[in-house]
mmCIF file of C-alpha atoms and ligand atoms in Angstrom:
data_model
loop_
_atom_site.group_PDB
_atom_site.id
_atom_site.type_symbol
_atom_site.label_atom_id
_atom_site.label_comp_id
_atom_site.label_asym_id
_atom_site.label_seq_id
_atom_site.Cartn_x
_atom_site.Cartn_y
_atom_site.Cartn_z
ATOM 1 C CA MET A 1 19.333 -28.853 -9.019
ATOM 2 C CA ASP A 2 19.844 -32.389 -7.830
ATOM 3 C CA SER A 3 23.515 -33.469 -8.904
ATOM 4 C CA PRO A 4 26.227 -31.465 -6.750
ATOM 5 C CA LYS A 5 28.297 -29.371 -8.586
ATOM 6 C CA VAL A 6 31.465 -30.309 -6.546
ATOM 7 C CA VAL A 7 32.231 -33.403 -5.152
ATOM 8 C CA VAL A 8 35.216 -33.894 -2.907
ATOM 9 C CA GLU A 9 35.837 -37.330 -1.807
ATOM 10 C CA GLY A 10 38.581 -38.414 0.524
ATOM 11 C CA LEU A 11 40.762 -35.540 -0.375
ATOM 12 C CA CYS A 12 44.259 -35.285 1.246
ATOM 13 C CA LYS A 13 47.127 -33.253 0.901
ATOM 14 C CA VAL A 14 50.625 -33.644 2.539
ATOM 15 C CA PHE A 15 53.381 -31.116 1.666
ATOM 16 C CA GLY A 16 56.609 -32.544 1.631
ATOM 17 C CA SER A 17 58.552 -34.973 -0.606
ATOM 18 C CA ASN A 18 57.568 -38.211 1.120
ATOM 19 C CA PRO A 19 53.879 -37.937 2.223
ATOM 20 C CA ARG A 20 53.426 -41.889 2.653
ATOM 21 C CA GLN A 21 54.223 -41.976 6.503
ATOM 22 C CA ALA A 22 52.258 -38.994 6.868
ATOM 23 C CA LEU A 23 49.261 -40.297 5.578
ATOM 24 C CA ASP A 24 49.659 -43.742 7.707
ATOM 25 C CA MET A 25 49.938 -41.730 10.560
ATOM 26 C CA LEU A 26 46.842 -39.599 9.743
ATOM 27 C CA ALA A 27 44.812 -42.616 8.985
ATOM 28 C CA ALA A 28 45.735 -44.108 12.417
ATOM 29 C CA GLY A 29 44.175 -41.009 14.021
ATOM 30 C CA ALA A 30 47.374 -38.668 14.212
ATOM 31 C CA THR A 31 46.973 -34.699 14.376
ATOM 32 C CA LYS A 32 48.706 -32.378 12.113
ATOM 33 C CA ASP A 33 51.095 -31.374 14.844
ATOM 34 C CA GLU A 34 52.163 -34.889 15.748
ATOM 35 C CA VAL A 35 52.928 -35.612 11.886
ATOM 36 C CA PHE A 36 54.815 -32.636 11.633
ATOM 37 C CA ARG A 37 56.882 -33.179 14.569
ATOM 38 C CA ARG A 38 57.380 -37.114 13.497
ATOM 39 C CA THR A 39 57.922 -36.189 10.111
ATOM 40 C CA GLY A 40 58.392 -32.613 9.069
ATOM 41 C CA HIS A 41 55.498 -32.919 6.717
ATOM 42 C CA VAL A 42 52.990 -30.484 6.722
ATOM 43 C CA VAL A 43 49.278 -31.722 6.609
ATOM 44 C CA GLY A 44 47.575 -29.096 4.572
ATOM 45 C CA VAL A 45 44.222 -31.280 4.223
ATOM 46 C CA HIS A 46 43.190 -34.783 5.253
ATOM 47 C CA ASN A 47 40.387 -37.149 4.399
ATOM 48 C CA VAL A 48 37.822 -34.338 3.542
ATOM 49 C CA SER A 49 34.710 -35.332 1.919
ATOM 50 C CA PHE A 50 31.625 -33.001 0.904
ATOM 51 C CA ASP A 51 29.631 -31.717 -1.847
ATOM 52 C CA VAL A 52 28.603 -28.787 -2.975
ATOM 53 C CA LYS A 53 25.089 -28.219 -4.475
ATOM 54 C CA GLU A 54 24.352 -26.286 -7.508
ATOM 55 C CA GLY A 55 23.033 -22.660 -6.417
ATOM 56 C CA GLU A 56 24.435 -22.563 -3.032
ATOM 57 C CA ILE A 57 27.071 -20.200 -1.281
ATOM 58 C CA PHE A 58 29.206 -22.939 0.493
ATOM 59 C CA VAL A 59 31.358 -21.387 3.028
ATOM 60 C CA LEU A 60 34.564 -22.876 4.467
ATOM 61 C CA MET A 61 35.640 -21.740 8.000
ATOM 62 C CA GLY A 62 38.570 -22.366 10.153
ATOM 63 C CA LEU A 63 41.316 -21.079 12.135
ATOM 64 C CA SER A 64 44.439 -19.648 10.092
ATOM 65 C CA GLY A 65 46.513 -22.697 8.777
ATOM 66 C CA SER A 66 43.240 -25.320 8.925
ATOM 67 C CA GLY A 67 43.350 -25.768 5.220
ATOM 68 C CA LYS A 68 40.807 -23.678 3.945
ATOM 69 C CA SER A 69 42.749 -22.252 1.132
ATOM 70 C CA THR A 70 44.441 -25.497 0.042
ATOM 71 C CA LEU A 71 41.250 -26.902 0.086
ATOM 72 C CA ILE A 72 40.087 -24.765 -2.543
ATOM 73 C CA ARG A 73 43.395 -24.996 -4.667
ATOM 74 C CA LEU A 74 42.883 -28.330 -4.811
ATOM 75 C CA VAL A 75 39.200 -28.030 -6.052
ATOM 76 C CA ASN A 76 40.371 -25.988 -8.943
ATOM 77 C CA ARG A 77 43.926 -27.792 -9.043
ATOM 78 C CA LEU A 78 46.086 -25.291 -8.334
ATOM 79 C CA VAL A 79 47.413 -27.899 -6.062
ATOM 80 C CA GLU A 80 47.703 -31.541 -6.494
ATOM 81 C CA PRO A 81 46.099 -33.860 -4.286
ATOM 82 C CA THR A 82 48.266 -36.788 -2.260
ATOM 83 C CA ALA A 83 45.226 -38.695 -2.192
ATOM 84 C CA GLY A 84 41.332 -38.292 -3.334
ATOM 85 C CA LYS A 85 39.546 -36.624 -5.849
ATOM 86 C CA VAL A 86 37.516 -34.012 -6.930
ATOM 87 C CA LEU A 87 34.585 -33.675 -9.446
ATOM 88 C CA ILE A 88 33.217 -30.635 -10.989
ATOM 89 C CA GLY A 89 30.153 -30.788 -12.595
ATOM 90 C CA GLY A 90 30.711 -34.739 -12.607
ATOM 91 C CA ARG A 91 33.927 -34.502 -14.199
ATOM 92 C CA ASP A 92 37.186 -35.714 -12.350
ATOM 93 C CA VAL A 93 39.391 -32.696 -12.554
ATOM 94 C CA ALA A 94 42.533 -34.738 -12.048
ATOM 95 C CA ALA A 95 41.683 -36.566 -14.793
ATOM 96 C CA VAL A 96 41.333 -33.851 -17.601
ATOM 97 C CA SER A 97 44.078 -32.462 -19.886
ATOM 98 C CA ARG A 98 46.120 -29.163 -19.181
ATOM 99 C CA GLY A 99 44.320 -27.753 -21.918
ATOM 100 C CA GLU A 100 40.873 -28.763 -20.559
ATOM 101 C CA LEU A 101 41.825 -27.789 -17.192
ATOM 102 C CA ILE A 102 42.933 -23.835 -18.341
ATOM 103 C CA ALA A 103 39.203 -23.901 -20.284
ATOM 104 C CA LEU A 104 37.920 -25.056 -17.107
ATOM 105 C CA ARG A 105 39.093 -22.652 -15.156
ATOM 106 C CA ARG A 106 38.515 -19.901 -17.464
ATOM 107 C CA LYS A 107 34.925 -20.569 -18.297
ATOM 108 C CA ASP A 108 33.884 -22.535 -15.078
ATOM 109 C CA MET A 109 35.600 -21.135 -12.476
ATOM 110 C CA SER A 110 36.427 -17.775 -11.315
ATOM 111 C CA MET A 111 38.488 -17.038 -8.365
ATOM 112 C CA VAL A 112 38.167 -13.764 -5.947
ATOM 113 C CA PHE A 113 41.194 -13.476 -3.283
ATOM 114 C CA GLN A 114 41.672 -11.231 -0.693
ATOM 115 C CA SER A 115 43.785 -8.961 -2.711
ATOM 116 C CA PHE A 116 42.107 -8.214 -6.191
ATOM 117 C CA ALA A 117 45.695 -7.265 -8.081
ATOM 118 C CA LEU A 118 43.786 -4.900 -10.328
ATOM 119 C CA MET A 119 46.355 -3.925 -12.975
ATOM 120 C CA PRO A 120 46.802 -0.312 -11.899
ATOM 121 C CA GLN A 121 47.385 1.295 -15.424
ATOM 122 C CA ARG A 122 44.059 -0.255 -16.868
ATOM 123 C CA THR A 123 40.689 1.664 -16.117
ATOM 124 C CA VAL A 124 38.108 0.101 -13.929
ATOM 125 C CA LEU A 125 36.201 -1.322 -17.267
ATOM 126 C CA SER A 126 39.308 -2.729 -18.643
ATOM 127 C CA ASN A 127 40.023 -4.593 -15.342
ATOM 128 C CA ALA A 128 36.307 -5.945 -15.041
ATOM 129 C CA ALA A 129 36.737 -7.067 -18.513
ATOM 130 C CA PHE A 130 40.070 -8.794 -18.175
ATOM 131 C CA GLY A 131 38.901 -12.476 -17.470
ATOM 132 C CA LEU A 132 36.914 -12.247 -20.948
ATOM 133 C CA GLU A 133 39.927 -10.636 -22.437
ATOM 134 C CA VAL A 134 41.992 -13.922 -21.457
ATOM 135 C CA ALA A 135 39.271 -15.799 -22.829
ATOM 136 C CA GLY A 136 39.596 -14.440 -26.273
ATOM 137 C CA VAL A 137 35.963 -12.569 -26.109
ATOM 138 C CA GLY A 138 36.130 -9.290 -28.453
ATOM 139 C CA ARG A 139 36.609 -5.956 -27.181
ATOM 140 C CA LYS A 140 32.643 -4.481 -27.955
ATOM 141 C CA GLU A 141 31.278 -7.601 -26.226
ATOM 142 C CA ARG A 142 33.797 -7.851 -23.353
ATOM 143 C CA GLU A 143 33.125 -4.069 -22.552
ATOM 144 C CA ARG A 144 29.543 -4.407 -22.805
ATOM 145 C CA ARG A 145 29.438 -7.575 -20.567
ATOM 146 C CA ALA A 146 32.017 -5.684 -18.192
ATOM 147 C CA MET A 147 29.778 -2.632 -18.132
ATOM 148 C CA GLU A 148 26.704 -4.967 -16.946
ATOM 149 C CA VAL A 149 28.521 -6.395 -14.017
ATOM 150 C CA LEU A 150 30.005 -2.869 -13.076
ATOM 151 C CA GLU A 151 26.203 -1.874 -12.981
ATOM 152 C CA GLN A 152 25.712 -4.729 -10.850
ATOM 153 C CA VAL A 153 28.117 -3.939 -8.262
ATOM 154 C CA GLY A 154 27.418 -0.316 -8.127
ATOM 155 C CA LEU A 155 30.668 0.985 -10.068
ATOM 156 C CA ALA A 156 28.974 1.945 -13.574
ATOM 157 C CA THR A 157 30.093 5.714 -13.052
ATOM 158 C CA PHE A 158 33.238 4.654 -12.270
ATOM 159 C CA ALA A 159 34.098 2.529 -15.379
ATOM 160 C CA GLN A 160 36.596 5.147 -16.913
ATOM 161 C CA LYS A 161 38.351 5.762 -13.462
ATOM 162 C CA LEU A 162 41.852 3.788 -12.764
ATOM 163 C CA PRO A 163 42.099 1.895 -9.593
ATOM 164 C CA ARG A 164 43.782 4.181 -7.561
ATOM 165 C CA GLU A 165 40.773 6.726 -8.015
ATOM 166 C CA LEU A 166 38.964 4.231 -5.853
ATOM 167 C CA SER A 167 38.491 3.349 -2.164
ATOM 168 C CA GLY A 168 39.483 -0.017 -1.068
ATOM 169 C CA GLY A 169 35.972 -1.375 -0.765
ATOM 170 C CA MET A 170 35.507 -0.140 -4.399
ATOM 171 C CA GLN A 171 38.529 -1.470 -5.950
ATOM 172 C CA GLN A 172 37.010 -5.165 -3.695
ATOM 173 C CA ARG A 173 34.028 -4.612 -6.084
ATOM 174 C CA VAL A 174 36.039 -4.315 -9.127
ATOM 175 C CA GLY A 175 37.544 -7.360 -8.383
ATOM 176 C CA LEU A 176 34.072 -9.058 -8.021
ATOM 177 C CA ALA A 177 32.902 -7.499 -11.271
ATOM 178 C CA ARG A 178 35.824 -9.322 -12.768
ATOM 179 C CA ALA A 179 35.102 -12.537 -11.667
ATOM 180 C CA LEU A 180 31.275 -12.137 -12.135
ATOM 181 C CA ALA A 181 32.096 -10.972 -16.133
ATOM 182 C CA VAL A 182 33.078 -14.305 -16.966
ATOM 183 C CA ASN A 183 29.753 -15.694 -15.942
ATOM 184 C CA PRO A 184 31.280 -18.886 -14.066
ATOM 185 C CA SER A 185 29.449 -21.594 -13.080
ATOM 186 C CA LEU A 186 31.403 -22.044 -10.019
ATOM 187 C CA MET A 187 32.867 -19.113 -7.948
ATOM 188 C CA ILE A 188 35.574 -19.448 -5.591
ATOM 189 C CA MET A 189 36.144 -16.822 -3.011
ATOM 190 C CA ASP A 190 39.291 -16.675 -0.614
ATOM 191 C CA GLU A 191 38.583 -14.386 2.163
ATOM 192 C CA ALA A 192 37.430 -12.147 -0.420
ATOM 193 C CA PHE A 193 36.159 -9.500 1.986
ATOM 194 C CA SER A 194 38.548 -10.078 4.637
ATOM 195 C CA ALA A 195 40.568 -6.868 4.141
ATOM 196 C CA LEU A 196 37.827 -4.630 4.215
ATOM 197 C CA ASP A 197 36.478 -2.692 7.315
ATOM 198 C CA PRO A 198 33.361 -4.222 8.848
ATOM 199 C CA LEU A 199 30.971 -1.628 7.242
ATOM 200 C CA LYS A 200 32.378 -2.102 3.702
ATOM 201 C CA ARG A 201 32.512 -5.951 4.582
ATOM 202 C CA LYS A 202 28.907 -5.870 5.154
ATOM 203 C CA GLU A 203 27.956 -3.735 2.182
ATOM 204 C CA MET A 204 29.817 -6.550 0.043
ATOM 205 C CA GLN A 205 28.124 -9.302 1.524
ATOM 206 C CA ASN A 206 24.919 -7.373 0.594
ATOM 207 C CA VAL A 207 25.852 -7.133 -2.877
ATOM 208 C CA LEU A 208 26.747 -10.725 -3.208
ATOM 209 C CA LEU A 209 23.358 -11.805 -1.704
ATOM 210 C CA GLN A 210 21.671 -9.461 -3.911
ATOM 211 C CA LEU A 211 23.428 -10.698 -6.908
ATOM 212 C CA GLN A 212 22.510 -14.357 -5.754
ATOM 213 C CA LYS A 213 19.324 -13.509 -5.820
ATOM 214 C CA GLU A 214 19.097 -12.517 -9.271
ATOM 215 C CA HIS A 215 21.600 -15.149 -10.801
ATOM 216 C CA ARG A 216 22.245 -18.327 -8.411
ATOM 217 C CA ARG A 217 25.453 -19.227 -8.730
ATOM 218 C CA THR A 218 27.678 -21.826 -7.012
ATOM 219 C CA ILE A 219 30.205 -20.366 -4.769
ATOM 220 C CA MET A 220 32.622 -21.527 -2.422
ATOM 221 C CA PHE A 221 33.604 -18.882 -0.201
ATOM 222 C CA VAL A 222 36.276 -18.944 2.309
ATOM 223 C CA SER A 223 36.034 -17.010 5.630
ATOM 224 C CA HIS A 224 37.509 -17.077 9.126
ATOM 225 C CA ASP A 225 34.701 -15.016 10.337
ATOM 226 C CA LEU A 226 31.656 -17.059 11.529
ATOM 227 C CA GLU A 227 29.133 -14.112 11.263
ATOM 228 C CA GLU A 228 29.963 -13.580 7.473
ATOM 229 C CA ALA A 229 29.592 -17.341 7.176
ATOM 230 C CA LEU A 230 26.213 -17.191 9.227
ATOM 231 C CA ARG A 231 24.772 -14.406 6.917
ATOM 232 C CA ILE A 232 25.878 -15.336 3.185
ATOM 233 C CA GLY A 233 26.254 -19.317 3.932
ATOM 234 C CA SER A 234 23.522 -21.613 2.666
ATOM 235 C CA ARG A 235 26.018 -24.433 4.293
ATOM 236 C CA ILE A 236 29.258 -23.794 6.357
ATOM 237 C CA ALA A 237 32.028 -26.361 6.605
ATOM 238 C CA ILE A 238 34.217 -26.057 9.730
ATOM 239 C CA MET A 239 37.832 -27.218 9.655
ATOM 240 C CA GLU A 240 40.673 -27.988 12.188
ATOM 241 C CA GLY A 241 44.108 -28.788 11.361
ATOM 242 C CA GLY A 242 43.055 -29.939 7.967
ATOM 243 C CA ARG A 243 40.133 -31.865 9.116
ATOM 244 C CA LEU A 244 36.768 -31.143 8.527
ATOM 245 C CA VAL A 245 34.908 -31.154 11.741
ATOM 246 C CA GLN A 246 31.371 -30.204 10.605
ATOM 247 C CA VAL A 247 29.351 -29.163 7.809
ATOM 248 C CA GLY A 248 25.851 -28.185 8.314
ATOM 249 C CA THR A 249 23.304 -25.132 7.646
ATOM 250 C CA PRO A 250 23.742 -21.803 10.128
ATOM 251 C CA HIS A 251 21.047 -23.191 11.711
ATOM 252 C CA GLU A 252 22.564 -26.801 12.332
ATOM 253 C CA ILE A 253 25.697 -25.345 13.269
ATOM 254 C CA ILE A 254 24.147 -22.957 15.574
ATOM 255 C CA ALA A 255 21.828 -25.509 17.378
ATOM 256 C CA ASN A 256 24.199 -28.603 17.303
ATOM 257 C CA PRO A 257 27.907 -27.417 17.487
ATOM 258 C CA ALA A 258 29.925 -30.477 17.121
ATOM 259 C CA ASP A 259 32.537 -29.768 19.493
ATOM 260 C CA ASN A 260 34.031 -26.887 21.660
ATOM 261 C CA TYR A 261 36.264 -25.979 18.773
ATOM 262 C CA VAL A 262 33.016 -24.824 16.735
ATOM 263 C CA ARG A 263 31.616 -23.439 20.080
ATOM 264 C CA THR A 264 34.692 -20.986 19.988
ATOM 265 C CA PHE A 265 33.419 -19.358 16.972
ATOM 266 C CA PHE A 266 30.408 -18.172 18.707
ATOM 267 C CA ASP A 267 32.467 -16.154 21.413
ATOM 268 C CA GLY A 268 30.642 -12.550 21.154
ATOM 269 C CA ILE A 269 28.275 -13.498 18.514
ATOM 270 C CA ASP A 270 24.460 -13.461 19.125
ATOM 271 C CA THR A 271 23.704 -16.500 17.001
ATOM 272 C CA SER A 272 19.913 -16.198 17.558
ATOM 273 C CA ARG A 273 20.069 -13.311 14.771
ATOM 274 C CA TYR A 274 20.864 -15.758 12.211
ATOM 275 C CA LEU A 275 18.188 -17.797 12.598
ATOM 276 C CA THR A 276 14.992 -17.798 10.101
ATOM 277 C CA ALA A 277 11.005 -18.350 10.602
ATOM 278 C CA GLY A 278 11.813 -21.831 8.878
ATOM 279 C CA ASP A 279 14.666 -22.635 11.830
ATOM 280 C CA LEU A 280 12.304 -21.408 14.771
ATOM 281 C CA MET A 281 8.764 -22.742 13.502
ATOM 282 C CA GLN A 282 7.072 -25.918 15.122
ATOM 283 C CA THR A 283 5.157 -28.137 12.463
ATOM 284 C CA ASN A 284 2.662 -29.748 15.109
ATOM 285 C CA ALA A 285 1.973 -26.972 17.522
ATOM 286 C CA VAL A 286 -1.322 -25.748 15.745
ATOM 287 C CA PRO A 287 -3.946 -27.975 14.352
ATOM 288 C CA THR A 288 -4.627 -27.437 10.689
ATOM 289 C CA LEU A 289 -8.201 -28.113 8.980
ATOM 290 C CA SER A 290 -8.816 -28.759 5.291
ATOM 291 C CA ARG A 291 -12.234 -29.955 5.568
ATOM 292 C CA LEU A 292 -14.582 -27.872 7.502
ATOM 293 C CA ASP A 293 -17.318 -30.561 8.085
ATOM 294 C CA ALA A 294 -18.645 -30.780 11.936
ATOM 295 C CA ALA A 295 -17.017 -33.765 12.721
ATOM 296 C CA ASN A 296 -13.869 -33.036 11.506
ATOM 297 C CA ILE A 297 -13.795 -29.646 13.069
ATOM 298 C CA ALA A 298 -15.036 -31.365 16.404
ATOM 299 C CA ALA A 299 -12.096 -34.033 15.928
ATOM 300 C CA THR A 300 -9.487 -31.158 15.691
ATOM 301 C CA LEU A 301 -10.750 -28.503 17.934
ATOM 302 C CA ASN A 302 -11.243 -31.002 20.838
ATOM 303 C CA GLY A 303 -10.943 -29.494 24.077
ATOM 304 C CA THR A 304 -7.115 -28.130 24.495
ATOM 305 C CA GLU A 305 -7.122 -26.415 21.129
ATOM 306 C CA ASP A 306 -8.684 -22.949 20.760
ATOM 307 C CA TYR A 307 -8.045 -22.543 16.897
ATOM 308 C CA ALA A 308 -6.770 -24.159 13.872
ATOM 309 C CA PHE A 309 -5.504 -22.779 10.505
ATOM 310 C CA VAL A 310 -7.512 -23.802 7.443
ATOM 311 C CA LEU A 311 -5.623 -25.161 4.221
ATOM 312 C CA ASP A 312 -6.958 -25.595 0.860
ATOM 313 C CA ALA A 313 -5.835 -28.965 -0.856
ATOM 314 C CA GLN A 314 -2.683 -27.893 -2.142
ATOM 315 C CA ARG A 315 -1.916 -26.773 1.657
ATOM 316 C CA LYS A 316 -2.050 -23.431 0.707
ATOM 317 C CA LEU A 317 -3.138 -21.247 3.826
ATOM 318 C CA ARG A 318 -6.932 -19.780 3.722
ATOM 319 C CA GLY A 319 -7.148 -18.396 7.261
ATOM 320 C CA PHE A 320 -8.335 -19.643 10.844
ATOM 321 C CA VAL A 321 -11.204 -20.512 12.652
ATOM 322 C CA THR A 322 -11.900 -20.791 16.357
ATOM 323 C CA ARG A 323 -13.601 -22.986 18.328
ATOM 324 C CA ASP A 324 -16.322 -20.800 18.864
ATOM 325 C CA ALA A 325 -16.811 -19.631 15.429
ATOM 326 C CA THR A 326 -15.950 -22.718 13.283
ATOM 327 C CA GLN A 327 -17.561 -21.775 10.060
ATOM 328 C CA ASN A 328 -16.131 -18.336 10.093
ATOM 329 C CA VAL A 329 -12.815 -18.841 8.255
ATOM 330 C CA ARG A 330 -10.951 -15.349 8.998
ATOM 331 C CA PRO A 331 -7.686 -14.343 7.597
ATOM 332 C CA VAL A 332 -4.652 -14.653 9.210
ATOM 333 C CA GLU A 333 -1.311 -12.862 8.874
ATOM 334 C CA SER A 334 1.568 -15.106 7.637
ATOM 335 C CA ILE A 335 5.208 -15.376 7.948
ATOM 336 C CA ARG A 336 7.771 -16.417 5.238
ATOM 337 C CA LEU A 337 9.916 -18.980 6.005
ATOM 338 C CA SER A 338 13.162 -17.036 5.298
ATOM 339 C CA ALA A 339 12.199 -14.214 7.618
ATOM 340 C CA SER A 340 14.675 -13.133 9.961
ATOM 341 C CA LEU A 341 14.410 -13.487 13.820
ATOM 342 C CA ASP A 342 14.085 -9.677 14.054
ATOM 343 C CA HIS A 343 10.804 -9.890 11.617
ATOM 344 C CA VAL A 344 9.362 -12.833 13.581
ATOM 345 C CA VAL A 345 9.612 -11.242 16.959
ATOM 346 C CA GLU A 346 8.050 -7.986 15.844
ATOM 347 C CA ARG A 347 5.181 -10.006 14.249
ATOM 348 C CA VAL A 348 4.801 -12.486 16.840
ATOM 349 C CA VAL A 349 4.720 -9.912 19.556
ATOM 350 C CA ALA A 350 2.093 -7.889 17.898
ATOM 351 C CA ASN A 351 -0.158 -10.972 17.831
ATOM 352 C CA PRO A 352 -1.604 -12.895 20.531
ATOM 353 C CA ASN A 353 -1.867 -16.394 19.007
ATOM 354 C CA ALA A 354 0.763 -18.168 17.227
ATOM 355 C CA LEU A 355 1.199 -17.299 13.806
ATOM 356 C CA PRO A 356 1.657 -19.525 10.369
ATOM 357 C CA VAL A 357 4.730 -19.916 8.293
ATOM 358 C CA VAL A 358 4.147 -20.357 4.701
ATOM 359 C CA ASP A 359 6.716 -20.928 1.988
ATOM 360 C CA ASP A 360 7.237 -19.294 -1.328
ATOM 361 C CA ASP A 361 4.225 -20.926 -2.728
ATOM 362 C CA GLY A 362 2.114 -19.669 0.204
ATOM 363 C CA CYS A 363 1.799 -23.524 1.392
ATOM 364 C CA TYR A 364 1.674 -23.931 5.247
ATOM 365 C CA ARG A 365 4.822 -25.284 6.849
ATOM 366 C CA GLY A 366 4.622 -24.599 10.540
ATOM 367 C CA SER A 367 4.014 -22.053 13.184
ATOM 368 C CA VAL A 368 5.664 -19.553 15.529
ATOM 369 C CA SER A 369 4.738 -18.489 18.925
ATOM 370 C CA ARG A 370 6.047 -16.261 21.319
ATOM 371 C CA ALA A 371 7.268 -19.438 23.513
ATOM 372 C CA VAL A 372 9.426 -20.872 20.621
ATOM 373 C CA ILE A 373 11.154 -17.261 20.502
ATOM 374 C CA LEU A 374 11.978 -17.091 23.684
ATOM 375 C CA LYS A 375 13.411 -20.582 23.979
ATOM 376 C CA ALA A 376 15.419 -19.755 20.616
ATOM 377 C CA ILE A 377 16.848 -16.411 22.232
ATOM 378 C CA THR A 378 17.712 -18.198 25.353
ATOM 379 C CA ARG A 379 19.397 -21.005 24.067
ATOM 380 C CA SER A 380 21.829 -19.207 21.954
ATOM 381 C CA ARG A 381 22.366 -16.728 24.281
ATOM 382 C CA GLY A 382 23.188 -19.260 27.202
ATOM 383 C CA ASN A 383 25.798 -20.941 24.389
ATOM 384 C CA HIS A 384 28.313 -18.398 25.072
ATOM 385 C CA VAL A 385 27.821 -16.391 28.275
HETATM 386 N N1 LIG B 401 52.950 -24.422 -0.658
HETATM 387 C C1 LIG B 401 52.801 -24.795 0.767
HETATM 388 N N2 LIG B 401 54.086 -25.660 0.929
HETATM 389 C C2 LIG B 401 54.081 -26.280 2.222
HETATM 390 N N3 LIG B 401 53.239 -26.031 3.273
HETATM 391 C C3 LIG B 401 52.008 -25.459 2.878
HETATM 392 C C4 LIG B 401 51.748 -24.935 1.349
HETATM 393 N N4 LIG B 401 50.751 -24.222 1.561
HETATM 394 C C5 LIG B 401 50.008 -24.367 2.716
HETATM 395 N N5 LIG B 401 50.456 -25.027 3.384
HETATM 396 C C6 LIG B 401 50.373 -25.244 4.894
HETATM 397 O O1 LIG B 401 49.208 -26.132 4.920
HETATM 398 C C7 LIG B 401 48.606 -25.699 6.042
HETATM 399 C C8 LIG B 401 47.107 -25.040 5.607
HETATM 400 O O2 LIG B 401 47.394 -23.719 4.681
HETATM 401 P P1 LIG B 401 46.139 -22.924 4.248
HETATM 402 O O3 LIG B 401 46.851 -21.675 3.711
HETATM 403 O O4 LIG B 401 45.525 -23.567 3.329
HETATM 404 O O5 LIG B 401 45.545 -22.500 5.671
HETATM 405 P P2 LIG B 401 44.138 -21.397 5.493
HETATM 406 O O6 LIG B 401 43.279 -22.140 6.434
HETATM 407 O O7 LIG B 401 43.720 -20.818 4.340
HETATM 408 O O8 LIG B 401 44.722 -20.443 6.838
HETATM 409 P P3 LIG B 401 44.506 -18.651 6.474
HETATM 410 O O9 LIG B 401 43.219 -18.631 7.171
HETATM 411 O O10 LIG B 401 45.766 -18.188 7.274
HETATM 412 O O11 LIG B 401 44.832 -18.497 4.940
HETATM 413 C C9 LIG B 401 49.180 -24.625 7.078
HETATM 414 O O12 LIG B 401 50.084 -25.420 7.639
HETATM 415 C C10 LIG B 401 50.393 -24.264 5.738
HETATM 416 O O13 LIG B 401 51.563 -23.712 6.573
HETATM 417 MG MG1 LIG B 402 43.829 -19.099 3.503
#
């Protein structure tokens, strides 16, 4: 879990026959436009570094031409870098042989594009099994595995149909199934859902999130849509003119956009909807008690505080006590770290006091109150009105 799946270091791509001068100009701070005017060379990616962790969905965002596709093509080496390097699972992709690279692409990386280019004369099943067929997996086994992923994307009953008998959204799912069937350790998805209408798109995002719950894959996902990025991204990287301007969790990007370029993506989006209880909670607002002796209680509930959460030795939440009834540990409703703002609002509004936030193990992490929620909502709405 700790070592990153993908490491990108100082990656540059300049399109053109003599990139040296362009690289020097870039190093001196020139923009992509200036480089183009002076040298006629096109900057695809400039000096980009980041890590993608095992099991995360890493979203690349940016305007058209900002270098997203070039960057992911550099990762799977469909494009040769002008400078810098890419490590996948600790291996330098520039150093592997042609044969190893083909094996790496087949086994470890799967690409999903905007248009899936399904083979029209083949059935859905055979399309879904195609990656495995190329990898030399026998018919029975590949069809079994393809059927399994078709079930996961909700298309099992369409296995014997031809692509043209399916809607666009369903065809998109076949493409996703094809990528999933090879069980890649890294999935690369370039605008995979961009051609779909908003409802279908949301449905595909849900399919992906659901699949991600079952099998944690490492996914690099390109999108030009911030809402998509906020919904599915563990972290988001924002590109402008070939450079990386910000990398962060959805919450970090919303709370601290690096500049106005990043802020422009917020237009028309209620960013507060993408905050979770973990983003909103305060860690010191409500006192906690783990020993219920009189001195400890008196020290904790010393005037300003009316109540405290009671934790056991593992910091698991046991309940709460009030100043008036310190020996009476009463049960308290808790909220999960990952709970959405909608859920948090609903529960906090129904309760007079701040509610505790717990992690998956039931350990206490912080609290959410009405005041905290109001602040979050007004701040994020204030960003773009
Ligand atoms: N093969 C190529 N030859 C020359 N220039 C290229 C090539 N591929 C990409 N570029 C240029 O590199 C820059 C980045 O392009 P890229 O396709 O990576 O952008 P993008 O962020 O994926 O855009 P979009 O959102 O439109 O897909 C653009 O200016 C593009 O014109
Ligand atoms: Mg692109």
